[in-house]
Short mmCIF file of N, CA and C and ligand atoms in Angstrom, two decimals:
data_model
loop_
_atom_site.label_atom_id
_atom_site.label_comp_id
_atom_site.label_asym_id
_atom_site.label_seq_id
_atom_site.Cartn_x
_atom_site.Cartn_y
_atom_site.Cartn_z
N MET R 30 -39.59 6.89 -4.72
CA MET R 30 -38.32 7.50 -3.78
C MET R 30 -37.26 6.91 -4.53
N ILE R 31 -36.12 7.84 -4.70
CA ILE R 31 -35.02 7.35 -5.41
C ILE R 31 -34.00 6.51 -4.79
N MET R 32 -33.64 5.65 -5.19
CA MET R 32 -32.57 4.92 -4.28
C MET R 32 -31.03 5.28 -4.13
N LYS R 33 -30.68 5.14 -3.19
CA LYS R 33 -29.25 6.00 -3.21
C LYS R 33 -28.63 4.02 -2.15
N PHE R 34 -27.25 4.60 -2.20
CA PHE R 34 -26.18 3.56 -2.73
C PHE R 34 -24.74 4.03 -2.11
N LEU R 35 -24.37 3.30 -0.72
CA LEU R 35 -22.87 3.71 -0.79
C LEU R 35 -22.19 2.95 -1.28
N VAL R 36 -21.12 3.78 -1.59
CA VAL R 36 -20.04 2.94 -2.52
C VAL R 36 -18.76 3.33 -1.48
N LEU R 37 -17.93 2.09 -1.22
CA LEU R 37 -16.93 2.00 -0.39
C LEU R 37 -15.67 1.69 -0.82
N HIS R 38 -14.54 2.63 -1.21
CA HIS R 38 -13.43 2.31 -1.60
C HIS R 38 -12.49 1.68 -0.25
N GLY R 39 -12.07 0.62 -0.52
CA GLY R 39 -10.79 0.57 0.94
C GLY R 39 -9.43 0.81 0.55
N PRO R 40 -8.61 0.51 1.37
CA PRO R 40 -7.55 0.81 1.36
C PRO R 40 -6.32 0.98 -0.10
N ASN R 41 -5.66 1.79 -0.46
CA ASN R 41 -4.73 2.02 -1.29
C ASN R 41 -5.41 2.20 -2.76
N LEU R 42 -7.13 2.26 -2.58
CA LEU R 42 -7.66 2.43 -4.03
C LEU R 42 -7.44 3.57 -4.13
N ASN R 43 -7.08 4.55 -3.29
CA ASN R 43 -7.11 6.05 -3.60
C ASN R 43 -5.40 6.42 -4.72
N LEU R 44 -4.67 5.23 -4.84
CA LEU R 44 -3.70 5.72 -5.48
C LEU R 44 -3.61 4.91 -7.11
N LEU R 45 -4.85 4.49 -7.29
CA LEU R 45 -5.43 3.89 -8.14
C LEU R 45 -4.89 4.83 -9.51
N GLY R 46 -4.43 3.93 -10.99
CA GLY R 46 -4.00 5.19 -12.01
C GLY R 46 -2.30 4.84 -11.60
N MET R 47 -1.73 5.49 -10.33
CA MET R 47 -0.30 5.14 -10.09
C MET R 47 -0.13 3.55 -10.12
N ARG R 48 -1.33 3.44 -9.39
CA ARG R 48 -0.65 2.00 -8.19
C ARG R 48 -0.93 0.68 -9.52
N GLU R 49 0.43 -0.24 -9.62
CA GLU R 49 0.01 -1.12 -10.22
C GLU R 49 -0.23 -1.49 -11.20
N PRO R 50 -0.74 -0.64 -12.68
CA PRO R 50 -1.66 -0.36 -13.38
C PRO R 50 -1.48 -1.97 -14.36
N GLY R 51 -0.74 -2.40 -14.41
CA GLY R 51 -0.90 -3.81 -14.62
C GLY R 51 -1.75 -4.32 -14.27
N ILE R 52 -1.96 -4.44 -13.12
CA ILE R 52 -3.37 -5.18 -12.25
C ILE R 52 -4.24 -4.58 -12.29
N TYR R 53 -4.27 -3.32 -11.99
CA TYR R 53 -5.03 -2.55 -11.97
C TYR R 53 -6.22 -1.60 -12.69
N GLY R 54 -5.24 -1.46 -13.81
CA GLY R 54 -5.74 -0.73 -14.70
C GLY R 54 -5.23 0.81 -14.58
N ASN R 55 -5.35 1.75 -15.57
CA ASN R 55 -5.26 3.52 -15.57
C ASN R 55 -5.83 3.84 -14.92
N GLN R 56 -7.11 3.80 -14.77
CA GLN R 56 -8.40 4.27 -14.41
C GLN R 56 -8.28 5.11 -12.95
N THR R 57 -7.96 6.68 -12.53
CA THR R 57 -8.33 6.47 -11.02
C THR R 57 -9.51 6.60 -10.42
N LEU R 58 -9.46 6.76 -9.08
CA LEU R 58 -10.52 6.22 -8.38
C LEU R 58 -11.53 7.48 -8.57
N ALA R 59 -11.04 8.92 -9.01
CA ALA R 59 -12.08 9.93 -9.38
C ALA R 59 -12.58 8.91 -10.75
N ASP R 60 -12.27 8.88 -11.85
CA ASP R 60 -12.52 8.43 -13.00
C ASP R 60 -13.39 7.64 -12.91
N ILE R 61 -13.64 6.20 -12.34
CA ILE R 61 -14.13 5.28 -11.38
C ILE R 61 -15.54 5.91 -10.70
N ASN R 62 -15.23 7.10 -10.08
CA ASN R 62 -16.20 7.42 -9.31
C ASN R 62 -16.97 8.45 -10.34
N PHE R 63 -16.64 8.86 -11.17
CA PHE R 63 -17.28 9.69 -12.72
C PHE R 63 -18.24 8.75 -13.46
N LEU R 64 -17.52 7.61 -13.79
CA LEU R 64 -18.62 6.85 -14.31
C LEU R 64 -19.66 6.14 -13.70
N LEU R 65 -19.09 5.92 -12.32
CA LEU R 65 -20.72 5.00 -11.34
C LEU R 65 -21.86 6.12 -11.42
N ASP R 66 -21.00 7.79 -11.39
CA ASP R 66 -21.98 8.79 -11.26
C ASP R 66 -23.06 8.70 -12.42
N GLU R 67 -21.93 8.97 -13.54
CA GLU R 67 -22.85 8.91 -15.20
C GLU R 67 -23.90 7.71 -14.74
N LEU R 68 -23.85 6.39 -14.45
CA LEU R 68 -24.95 5.35 -14.46
C LEU R 68 -25.33 5.35 -13.71
N SER R 69 -25.44 5.74 -12.26
CA SER R 69 -26.45 6.40 -11.48
C SER R 69 -27.71 7.19 -12.18
N ALA R 70 -26.92 8.30 -12.71
CA ALA R 70 -28.18 9.23 -13.52
C ALA R 70 -29.11 8.14 -14.42
N GLU R 71 -28.27 7.20 -15.03
CA GLU R 71 -28.93 6.48 -16.24
C GLU R 71 -30.26 5.64 -15.64
N LEU R 72 -29.37 5.24 -14.12
CA LEU R 72 -30.25 4.16 -13.92
C LEU R 72 -31.45 4.82 -13.40
N GLY R 73 -31.24 6.31 -12.37
CA GLY R 73 -32.21 6.82 -11.84
C GLY R 73 -32.15 6.34 -10.14
N CYS R 74 -30.88 6.17 -9.64
CA CYS R 74 -30.30 6.15 -8.20
C CYS R 74 -29.12 7.20 -7.96
N GLU R 75 -28.71 7.52 -6.95
CA GLU R 75 -28.30 8.13 -6.50
C GLU R 75 -26.88 7.16 -5.37
N ILE R 76 -25.48 7.69 -5.74
CA ILE R 76 -24.45 7.31 -4.99
C ILE R 76 -23.90 8.39 -3.93
N THR R 77 -23.43 7.67 -3.18
CA THR R 77 -22.31 8.53 -1.73
C THR R 77 -20.95 7.75 -2.37
N PRO R 78 -20.17 7.91 -3.19
CA PRO R 78 -18.59 7.36 -2.70
C PRO R 78 -17.92 8.08 -1.37
N VAL R 79 -17.33 7.11 -0.73
CA VAL R 79 -16.91 6.98 0.52
C VAL R 79 -15.20 5.92 0.26
N GLN R 80 -13.69 6.74 0.16
CA GLN R 80 -12.64 6.22 0.42
C GLN R 80 -11.97 6.33 1.89
N SER R 81 -11.54 5.34 2.48
CA SER R 81 -10.65 5.20 3.58
C SER R 81 -9.48 4.40 3.34
N ASN R 82 -8.87 4.51 3.91
CA ASN R 82 -7.20 3.71 4.53
C ASN R 82 -7.56 3.15 5.78
N SER R 83 -8.71 3.45 6.29
CA SER R 83 -8.88 3.18 7.63
C SER R 83 -9.91 2.07 7.67
N GLU R 84 -9.50 0.84 8.64
CA GLU R 84 -10.89 0.09 9.06
C GLU R 84 -11.44 0.68 9.61
N GLY R 85 -11.73 1.69 10.18
CA GLY R 85 -12.72 2.17 11.47
C GLY R 85 -13.44 2.93 10.95
N GLU R 86 -12.70 3.53 10.04
CA GLU R 86 -13.61 4.90 9.15
C GLU R 86 -14.38 3.93 7.92
N LEU R 87 -13.84 2.76 7.68
CA LEU R 87 -15.07 2.15 6.67
C LEU R 87 -16.34 1.31 7.60
N ILE R 88 -15.79 0.69 8.51
CA ILE R 88 -17.18 0.76 9.87
C ILE R 88 -17.93 1.46 10.17
N ASP R 89 -17.69 2.96 10.25
CA ASP R 89 -18.28 4.03 10.45
C ASP R 89 -19.09 4.35 9.51
N ALA R 90 -18.70 4.47 8.04
CA ALA R 90 -19.33 4.66 6.98
C ALA R 90 -20.48 3.82 6.79
N ILE R 91 -20.62 2.39 6.68
CA ILE R 91 -21.34 0.99 6.88
C ILE R 91 -22.62 1.63 8.08
N HIS R 92 -21.66 1.48 9.13
CA HIS R 92 -23.22 1.80 10.20
C HIS R 92 -23.98 3.37 9.89
N SER R 93 -23.24 4.69 9.40
CA SER R 93 -24.17 5.47 9.17
C SER R 93 -24.85 5.52 7.94
N SER R 94 -24.51 4.44 6.82
CA SER R 94 -25.46 4.04 5.82
C SER R 94 -27.26 3.30 5.91
N VAL R 95 -26.63 2.94 7.30
CA VAL R 95 -28.51 2.67 7.98
C VAL R 95 -29.14 3.49 7.67
N HIS R 96 -28.63 4.67 8.02
CA HIS R 96 -30.09 5.95 7.56
C HIS R 96 -30.74 6.59 6.67
N ASP R 97 -29.56 6.48 5.59
CA ASP R 97 -30.15 7.00 4.16
C ASP R 97 -30.07 6.14 3.33
N CYS R 98 -29.31 4.72 3.33
CA CYS R 98 -28.60 3.96 1.71
C CYS R 98 -29.98 2.73 1.84
N HIS R 99 -29.69 2.48 0.76
CA HIS R 99 -30.82 1.34 0.06
C HIS R 99 -29.74 -0.12 -0.30
N GLY R 100 -28.47 0.40 -0.07
CA GLY R 100 -27.49 -0.60 -0.40
C GLY R 100 -26.24 -0.24 -0.38
N ILE R 101 -25.60 -1.29 -0.34
CA ILE R 101 -23.66 -0.55 -0.37
C ILE R 101 -22.87 -1.85 -1.76
N LEU R 102 -22.63 -0.74 -2.38
CA LEU R 102 -21.34 -1.76 -3.07
C LEU R 102 -19.57 -1.05 -2.63
N ILE R 103 -19.09 -2.42 -2.68
CA ILE R 103 -17.74 -2.25 -1.88
C ILE R 103 -17.01 -3.21 -2.47
N ASN R 104 -15.42 -2.28 -2.45
CA ASN R 104 -14.16 -3.05 -2.78
C ASN R 104 -13.73 -2.49 -1.64
N PRO R 105 -13.41 -4.06 -0.69
CA PRO R 105 -12.55 -3.62 0.76
C PRO R 105 -11.80 -3.82 0.62
N ALA R 106 -10.71 -3.72 -0.85
CA ALA R 106 -9.40 -4.38 -1.00
C ALA R 106 -8.52 -5.29 0.03
N ALA R 107 -7.40 -4.75 0.35
CA ALA R 107 -6.94 -6.25 1.30
C ALA R 107 -7.98 -6.29 2.54
N TYR R 108 -8.62 -5.62 2.66
CA TYR R 108 -9.69 -6.07 4.22
C TYR R 108 -10.38 -6.97 3.60
N THR R 109 -11.00 -6.98 2.35
CA THR R 109 -11.36 -8.53 1.93
C THR R 109 -11.03 -9.49 2.55
N HIS R 110 -9.38 -9.79 2.48
CA HIS R 110 -9.13 -10.89 3.04
C HIS R 110 -8.65 -11.31 4.70
N THR R 111 -9.17 -10.08 5.27
CA THR R 111 -8.60 -10.00 6.49
C THR R 111 -9.36 -9.47 7.58
N SER R 112 -10.74 -8.90 7.20
CA SER R 112 -11.76 -7.82 8.45
C SER R 112 -12.84 -8.42 8.62
N ILE R 113 -12.99 -9.63 9.58
CA ILE R 113 -14.22 -10.26 10.18
C ILE R 113 -15.19 -8.44 10.51
N ALA R 114 -14.37 -7.64 10.99
CA ALA R 114 -14.90 -6.88 11.65
C ALA R 114 -16.10 -5.87 10.62
N ILE R 115 -15.35 -5.53 9.23
CA ILE R 115 -16.33 -4.75 8.02
C ILE R 115 -17.53 -5.94 8.07
N ARG R 116 -17.10 -7.29 7.66
CA ARG R 116 -18.27 -8.40 7.03
C ARG R 116 -19.06 -8.46 8.57
N ASP R 117 -18.87 -7.93 9.90
CA ASP R 117 -19.63 -8.02 11.31
C ASP R 117 -20.76 -6.67 10.96
N ALA R 118 -19.98 -5.70 10.12
CA ALA R 118 -21.09 -4.30 10.02
C ALA R 118 -21.88 -4.33 8.92
N ILE R 119 -21.31 -5.17 7.92
CA ILE R 119 -22.25 -5.16 6.90
C ILE R 119 -23.38 -6.09 7.40
N ALA R 120 -23.20 -7.52 8.15
CA ALA R 120 -24.43 -7.97 8.40
C ALA R 120 -25.33 -7.42 9.23
N ALA R 121 -24.57 -6.43 10.03
CA ALA R 121 -25.14 -5.62 11.29
C ALA R 121 -26.49 -4.74 10.56
N VAL R 122 -25.87 -4.43 9.16
CA VAL R 122 -26.64 -3.31 8.96
C VAL R 122 -28.06 -3.53 8.28
N GLY R 123 -27.57 -4.81 7.82
CA GLY R 123 -28.58 -5.55 6.97
C GLY R 123 -28.69 -5.26 5.75
N LEU R 124 -28.31 -4.21 5.48
CA LEU R 124 -28.52 -4.08 3.44
C LEU R 124 -27.56 -4.89 3.09
N PRO R 125 -28.50 -4.82 1.33
CA PRO R 125 -27.93 -5.60 0.74
C PRO R 125 -26.72 -4.86 0.05
N CYS R 126 -25.76 -5.58 -0.47
CA CYS R 126 -24.32 -5.78 -0.39
C CYS R 126 -23.83 -6.34 -1.52
N VAL R 127 -22.93 -5.63 -2.28
CA VAL R 127 -22.25 -6.59 -3.31
C VAL R 127 -20.90 -6.01 -3.48
N GLU R 128 -19.92 -6.53 -3.59
CA GLU R 128 -18.36 -6.71 -3.47
C GLU R 128 -17.91 -6.70 -4.88
N VAL R 129 -17.41 -5.81 -4.56
CA VAL R 129 -16.61 -5.54 -6.42
C VAL R 129 -14.96 -5.75 -6.11
N HIS R 130 -14.17 -6.15 -7.22
CA HIS R 130 -12.67 -6.23 -7.15
C HIS R 130 -12.57 -5.63 -8.51
N LEU R 131 -11.41 -5.06 -8.80
CA LEU R 131 -10.96 -4.64 -10.29
C LEU R 131 -10.19 -6.05 -10.95
N SER R 132 -9.23 -6.35 -9.76
CA SER R 132 -8.01 -8.06 -10.39
C SER R 132 -9.27 -9.25 -9.85
N ASN R 133 -9.28 -10.09 -10.92
CA ASN R 133 -9.78 -11.19 -10.21
C ASN R 133 -9.13 -12.05 -9.26
N ILE R 134 -9.30 -12.10 -7.96
CA ILE R 134 -8.89 -11.90 -6.75
C ILE R 134 -8.75 -13.57 -6.50
N HIS R 135 -9.27 -14.17 -7.15
CA HIS R 135 -8.99 -15.91 -7.49
C HIS R 135 -8.06 -16.49 -8.14
N SER R 136 -7.58 -15.60 -8.68
CA SER R 136 -6.73 -15.71 -9.78
C SER R 136 -4.77 -15.43 -9.25
N ARG R 137 -5.15 -14.83 -8.21
CA ARG R 137 -3.89 -14.40 -7.75
C ARG R 137 -3.42 -15.08 -6.77
N GLU R 138 -2.38 -14.47 -6.09
CA GLU R 138 -1.90 -15.10 -4.83
C GLU R 138 -3.05 -15.76 -3.46
N PRO R 139 -2.44 -17.15 -3.35
CA PRO R 139 -3.50 -17.85 -2.24
C PRO R 139 -4.07 -17.08 -1.55
N PHE R 140 -3.42 -16.16 -0.68
CA PHE R 140 -4.15 -14.90 0.02
C PHE R 140 -5.19 -14.43 -0.07
N ARG R 141 -5.17 -14.42 -1.47
CA ARG R 141 -6.24 -13.66 -2.05
C ARG R 141 -7.92 -14.23 -2.10
N HIS R 142 -7.27 -15.46 -2.25
CA HIS R 142 -8.40 -16.21 -2.57
C HIS R 142 -9.43 -16.40 -1.57
N THR R 143 -9.11 -15.86 -0.54
CA THR R 143 -10.55 -16.11 0.31
C THR R 143 -10.99 -14.51 0.42
N SER R 144 -12.07 -14.85 0.59
CA SER R 144 -13.27 -13.35 0.64
C SER R 144 -14.09 -13.64 2.41
N LEU R 145 -13.51 -12.60 3.32
CA LEU R 145 -14.57 -12.57 4.56
C LEU R 145 -15.41 -11.90 4.32
N ILE R 146 -15.71 -11.12 2.86
CA ILE R 146 -16.79 -10.72 3.14
C ILE R 146 -18.12 -11.06 1.86
N ALA R 147 -17.32 -11.97 1.23
CA ALA R 147 -18.52 -12.72 0.11
C ALA R 147 -19.47 -13.48 1.15
N PRO R 148 -19.56 -13.93 2.26
CA PRO R 148 -20.35 -14.70 2.77
C PRO R 148 -21.91 -13.37 3.43
N VAL R 149 -21.63 -12.07 3.50
CA VAL R 149 -22.98 -11.34 3.64
C VAL R 149 -23.11 -10.48 2.73
N ALA R 150 -22.31 -10.81 1.37
CA ALA R 150 -22.73 -10.01 0.27
C ALA R 150 -23.60 -10.89 -0.56
N ILE R 151 -24.44 -10.28 -1.90
CA ILE R 151 -25.21 -10.87 -2.59
C ILE R 151 -24.57 -12.17 -3.15
N GLY R 152 -23.58 -10.73 -3.79
CA GLY R 152 -22.67 -11.31 -4.56
C GLY R 152 -21.17 -10.62 -4.68
N GLN R 153 -20.45 -11.22 -5.91
CA GLN R 153 -18.94 -10.71 -5.73
C GLN R 153 -18.71 -10.94 -7.53
N ILE R 154 -18.46 -9.39 -7.77
CA ILE R 154 -17.77 -9.60 -9.19
C ILE R 154 -16.46 -9.14 -9.05
N SER R 155 -15.91 -9.62 -9.81
CA SER R 155 -13.85 -9.40 -9.92
C SER R 155 -13.68 -9.89 -11.02
N GLY R 156 -12.83 -9.29 -11.35
CA GLY R 156 -11.64 -9.37 -12.49
C GLY R 156 -11.90 -8.41 -13.98
N PHE R 157 -12.84 -7.54 -13.57
CA PHE R 157 -13.15 -6.68 -14.83
C PHE R 157 -12.78 -5.64 -15.29
N GLY R 158 -11.68 -4.64 -14.17
CA GLY R 158 -11.63 -3.92 -14.10
C GLY R 158 -12.33 -3.19 -13.55
N HIS R 159 -12.09 -1.87 -14.10
CA HIS R 159 -13.43 -1.08 -13.58
C HIS R 159 -14.69 -1.23 -13.82
N GLU R 160 -14.66 -1.97 -14.68
CA GLU R 160 -16.26 -2.74 -15.55
C GLU R 160 -16.89 -3.47 -14.14
N SER R 161 -15.93 -3.83 -13.08
CA SER R 161 -16.75 -4.50 -12.24
C SER R 161 -17.57 -3.64 -11.21
N TYR R 162 -16.98 -2.75 -11.22
CA TYR R 162 -18.20 -1.38 -10.35
C TYR R 162 -19.16 -1.50 -11.27
N LEU R 163 -19.25 -1.15 -12.26
CA LEU R 163 -20.55 -0.81 -12.64
C LEU R 163 -21.42 -1.84 -12.99
N LEU R 164 -20.54 -3.22 -13.11
CA LEU R 164 -21.47 -4.29 -13.39
C LEU R 164 -22.18 -4.79 -12.10
N GLY R 165 -21.37 -4.02 -10.67
CA GLY R 165 -21.78 -4.16 -9.53
C GLY R 165 -23.02 -3.54 -8.90
N LEU R 166 -22.85 -2.46 -9.51
CA LEU R 166 -23.80 -1.25 -9.35
C LEU R 166 -25.51 -1.30 -9.88
N ARG R 167 -24.88 -2.08 -11.18
CA ARG R 167 -26.16 -2.45 -11.69
C ARG R 167 -27.17 -3.84 -11.19
N ALA R 168 -25.93 -4.96 -10.55
CA ALA R 168 -26.95 -5.57 -9.47
C ALA R 168 -27.32 -5.28 -8.48
N LEU R 169 -26.41 -4.66 -7.73
CA LEU R 169 -27.24 -4.22 -6.57
C LEU R 169 -28.44 -3.29 -6.57
N PHE R 170 -28.52 -2.23 -7.89
CA PHE R 170 -29.69 -2.02 -7.98
C PHE R 170 -30.66 -2.74 -7.90
N SER R 171 -30.44 -3.61 -8.98
CA SER R 171 -31.88 -4.36 -9.09
C SER R 171 -32.08 -5.17 -7.94
N ARG R 172 -31.52 -5.85 -7.18
CA ARG R 172 -31.56 -6.55 -6.33
C ARG R 172 -32.34 -5.72 -5.02
N ALA R 173 -31.58 -4.55 -4.71
CA ALA R 173 -32.41 -3.06 -3.96
C ALA R 173 -33.84 -2.78 -3.92
N LYS R 174 -34.03 -3.60 -5.37
CA LYS R 174 -35.81 -2.55 -5.59
C LYS R 174 -36.65 -3.56 -5.22
N ASN R 175 -36.14 -5.03 -4.99
CA ASN R 175 -36.66 -5.74 -4.37
C ASN R 175 -36.58 -6.53 -2.78
N PHE R 176 -35.65 -5.95 -2.47
CA PHE R 176 -35.15 -6.01 -1.23
C PHE R 176 -36.12 -6.11 0.08
C1 LIG H 216 -8.74 -5.95 -4.86
C2 LIG H 216 -7.87 -6.40 -4.80
C3 LIG H 216 -7.06 -6.93 -3.23
O1 LIG H 216 -6.71 -8.22 -3.26
C4 LIG H 216 -6.17 -6.11 -2.83
O2 LIG H 216 -5.80 -6.05 -1.76
C5 LIG H 216 -6.71 -4.58 -3.40
C6 LIG H 216 -7.48 -4.34 -4.43
C7 LIG H 216 -8.80 -5.44 -6.52
O3 LIG H 216 -10.21 -4.60 -6.43
O4 LIG H 216 -9.11 -5.93 -7.26
O5 LIG H 216 -6.36 -3.71 -2.91
O6 LIG H 216 -9.48 -5.33 -3.97
#
């Protein structure tokens, strides 16, 4: 059976490429999804990427993933620091989840140092630019096999 993963991109990540490139890099979201697709082909899994600027849509995507996904790779963006609702949705579906960030949230402003998502994730990968996503997918793939 082929493993399938929901890849969730939170608010403002649709602007990657033009958004504060000194912090988030020059890759667009399409570039990152393309690289994730290439890696999934290499690993032998499938990804469904979803980007939303709305908390409710991200929660709906998490709820739907329980029917056909084996795990969640999420960059919750600013909702990392604020959303009890996204955290509760991840806990509710019970799927293995890896949290990723392009920037190192721990070396930035103090309000970014807290993640409400981290306690319900297997782990967090932060600070490696677009490679955070690729490292995150590898980690999720290897953990989800044994979940
Ligand atoms: C981010 C870090 C968050 O603090 C910020 O709000 C984002 C992007 C990252 O990928 O580095 O939008 O999640």
